[in-house]
Every structure is written in structure tokens, then in C-alpha cells.
PDB file of C-alpha atoms in Angstrom:
ATOM      1  CA  MET L 181     -48.724 -95.552-111.625  1.00  0.00           C
ATOM      2  CA  LEU L 182     -48.361 -99.550-112.185  1.00  0.00           C
ATOM      3  CA  SER L 183     -45.002-100.976-111.406  1.00  0.00           C
ATOM      4  CA  LEU L 184     -43.613-103.372-114.254  1.00  0.00           C
ATOM      5  CA  VAL L 185     -40.439-105.893-113.513  1.00  0.00           C
ATOM      6  CA  ILE L 186     -38.622-107.124-116.830  1.00  0.00           C
ATOM      7  CA  VAL L 187     -37.080-110.293-116.554  1.00  0.00           C
ATOM      8  CA  ASP L 188     -34.821-111.642-119.350  1.00  0.00           C
ATOM      9  CA  ASP L 189     -31.556-113.268-119.613  1.00  0.00           C
ATOM     10  CA  GLU L 190     -30.604-111.574-122.855  1.00  0.00           C
ATOM     11  CA  THR L 191     -29.103-108.025-121.664  1.00  0.00           C
ATOM     12  CA  VAL L 192     -30.166-106.575-125.558  1.00  0.00           C
ATOM     13  CA  MET L 193     -33.593-107.667-124.905  1.00  0.00           C
ATOM     14  CA  ARG L 194     -33.883-106.191-121.530  1.00  0.00           C
ATOM     15  CA  LYS L 195     -32.783-103.021-122.808  1.00  0.00           C
ATOM     16  CA  LEU L 196     -34.692-102.941-125.762  1.00  0.00           C
ATOM     17  CA  LEU L 197     -38.145-103.668-123.806  1.00  0.00           C
ATOM     18  CA  ASN L 198     -37.000-100.911-121.267  1.00  0.00           C
ATOM     19  CA  ASN L 199     -36.926 -98.510-124.222  1.00  0.00           C
ATOM     20  CA  VAL L 200     -39.331-100.063-126.834  1.00  0.00           C
ATOM     21  CA  LEU L 201     -42.475 -97.954-125.207  1.00  0.00           C
ATOM     22  CA  ASP L 202     -42.983 -94.690-123.394  1.00  0.00           C
ATOM     23  CA  TRP L 203     -43.966 -96.536-120.272  1.00  0.00           C
ATOM     24  CA  ASN L 204     -44.703 -93.250-118.317  1.00  0.00           C
ATOM     25  CA  LYS L 205     -47.476 -92.350-120.843  1.00  0.00           C
ATOM     26  CA  LEU L 206     -49.190 -95.578-119.944  1.00  0.00           C
ATOM     27  CA  ASN L 207     -48.661 -94.955-116.131  1.00  0.00           C
ATOM     28  CA  ILE L 208     -46.116 -97.745-116.007  1.00  0.00           C
ATOM     29  CA  GLU L 209     -42.784 -97.526-113.951  1.00  0.00           C
ATOM     30  CA  ILE L 210     -40.279 -99.953-114.817  1.00  0.00           C
ATOM     31  CA  THR L 211     -38.995-100.620-111.087  1.00  0.00           C
ATOM     32  CA  GLY L 212     -36.882-103.892-111.996  1.00  0.00           C
ATOM     33  CA  SER L 213     -34.677-105.434-114.493  1.00  0.00           C
ATOM     34  CA  PHE L 214     -33.534-109.008-114.054  1.00  0.00           C
ATOM     35  CA  SER L 215     -31.497-111.780-115.867  1.00  0.00           C
ATOM     36  CA  ASP L 216     -33.325-114.667-114.264  1.00  0.00           C
ATOM     37  CA  GLY L 217     -36.167-115.473-112.413  1.00  0.00           C
ATOM     38  CA  LYS L 218     -34.568-116.092-108.989  1.00  0.00           C
ATOM     39  CA  SER L 219     -33.160-112.777-108.754  1.00  0.00           C
ATOM     40  CA  ALA L 220     -36.497-111.026-109.921  1.00  0.00           C
ATOM     41  CA  LEU L 221     -38.518-113.202-107.152  1.00  0.00           C
ATOM     42  CA  ASP L 222     -35.954-112.381-104.248  1.00  0.00           C
ATOM     43  CA  VAL L 223     -36.803-108.677-104.976  1.00  0.00           C
ATOM     44  CA  ILE L 224     -40.368-109.056-105.701  1.00  0.00           C
ATOM     45  CA  LYS L 225     -40.954-110.478-102.687  1.00  0.00           C
ATOM     46  CA  ASN L 226     -40.295-107.221-100.839  1.00  0.00           C
ATOM     47  CA  ASN L 227     -41.862-104.603-103.373  1.00  0.00           C
ATOM     48  CA  LYS L 228     -45.066-104.094-104.576  1.00  0.00           C
ATOM     49  CA  THR L 229     -45.021-105.143-108.269  1.00  0.00           C
ATOM     50  CA  ASP L 230     -47.964-104.862-110.356  1.00  0.00           C
ATOM     51  CA  ILE L 231     -46.837-106.675-113.898  1.00  0.00           C
ATOM     52  CA  VAL L 232     -44.308-108.778-114.510  1.00  0.00           C
ATOM     53  CA  LEU L 233     -42.915-109.418-117.908  1.00  0.00           C
ATOM     54  CA  THR L 234     -40.638-112.502-118.582  1.00  0.00           C
ATOM     55  CA  ASP L 235     -39.025-114.761-121.222  1.00  0.00           C
ATOM     56  CA  ILE L 236     -39.696-118.398-120.800  1.00  0.00           C
ATOM     57  CA  LYS L 237     -36.121-119.610-121.129  1.00  0.00           C
ATOM     58  CA  MET L 238     -33.659-118.756-118.168  1.00  0.00           C
ATOM     59  CA  SER L 239     -31.509-120.027-115.810  1.00  0.00           C
ATOM     60  CA  PRO L 240     -31.702-121.174-112.815  1.00  0.00           C
ATOM     61  CA  MET L 241     -35.167-120.242-112.659  1.00  0.00           C
ATOM     62  CA  SER L 242     -37.097-120.272-115.833  1.00  0.00           C
ATOM     63  CA  GLY L 243     -40.105-117.539-116.793  1.00  0.00           C
ATOM     64  CA  LEU L 244     -42.511-120.384-116.256  1.00  0.00           C
ATOM     65  CA  GLU L 245     -40.986-121.258-112.514  1.00  0.00           C
ATOM     66  CA  LEU L 246     -41.215-117.452-111.861  1.00  0.00           C
ATOM     67  CA  ALA L 247     -44.754-117.451-112.913  1.00  0.00           C
ATOM     68  CA  LYS L 248     -45.960-120.620-111.075  1.00  0.00           C
ATOM     69  CA  ASN L 249     -44.158-119.001-107.908  1.00  0.00           C
ATOM     70  CA  LEU L 250     -45.562-115.363-108.338  1.00  0.00           C
ATOM     71  CA  ASN L 251     -49.169-117.082-108.785  1.00  0.00           C
ATOM     72  CA  GLU L 252     -48.660-118.981-105.549  1.00  0.00           C
ATOM     73  CA  LYS L 253     -47.743-116.036-103.677  1.00  0.00           C
ATOM     74  CA  PHE L 254     -48.836-113.131-105.586  1.00  0.00           C
ATOM     75  CA  PRO L 255     -51.864-113.976-107.573  1.00  0.00           C
ATOM     76  CA  GLU L 256     -53.020-110.244-107.868  1.00  0.00           C
ATOM     77  CA  ILE L 257     -49.656-109.849-110.125  1.00  0.00           C
ATOM     78  CA  CYS L 258     -50.392-109.577-114.012  1.00  0.00           C
ATOM     79  CA  ILE L 259     -47.588-112.181-115.546  1.00  0.00           C
ATOM     80  CA  VAL L 260     -46.769-111.588-119.508  1.00  0.00           C
ATOM     81  CA  VAL L 261     -44.733-114.721-120.628  1.00  0.00           C
ATOM     82  CA  MET L 262     -42.858-114.004-123.895  1.00  0.00           C
ATOM     83  CA  SER L 263     -40.365-115.909-126.043  1.00  0.00           C
ATOM     84  CA  ALA L 264     -38.385-115.747-129.163  1.00  0.00           C
ATOM     85  CA  TYR L 265     -38.118-119.660-129.328  1.00  0.00           C
ATOM     86  CA  ARG L 266     -40.552-120.977-132.336  1.00  0.00           C
ATOM     87  CA  ASP L 267     -41.097-124.314-129.601  1.00  0.00           C
ATOM     88  CA  PHE L 268     -44.764-124.002-129.414  1.00  0.00           C
ATOM     89  CA  GLU L 269     -44.857-126.588-126.759  1.00  0.00           C
ATOM     90  CA  TYR L 270     -44.958-124.399-124.152  1.00  0.00           C
TER      91      TYR L 270
END
């Protein structure tokens, strides 16, 4: 089973992402849900993680900063970045 970590500063979005799909049917287990990149990174460092689903804009560590850190330390982790903003500068 693959392990998934969800990172979003909005509680409603974290709950929605937890429940939007039948993750078990996809052979995915949600192993963590965090409100910022720093909290997620602290846990991911010590726990096997296959997929990270993260928002872009958060503080104190954004999803882009989280992705950069993960890519440097754990390049095998698949990172999916999402945003509800219409700012396509990213």
C-alpha cells in the first residue's frame, strides 16, 4: 500500500481531500494530514511517504518550499502541488 500525506492550511480542504476518494480502493493509505509544510516535513523525515499532496500558499513553509526540500532529500517521493488561486505565476 502507498502512503499519502496531505498538506493544506485550510481545514475544510484537508477534510475534503481525505474523503473525496476511496483511497483504500486505490491502494493508498493517508498517513498524515498537516496544516503547513514545516510540520509535514518534520514527520516525513522519519516516516515512509510515497506521495505528498500539497497546497502552494501556506506559512511558515509553503508547498513550493516543501517540494524543494523533499526533492533534495527524498527524490523518490511523488509530489502533487495544488492551488485554488488563479495566480498562474507559479
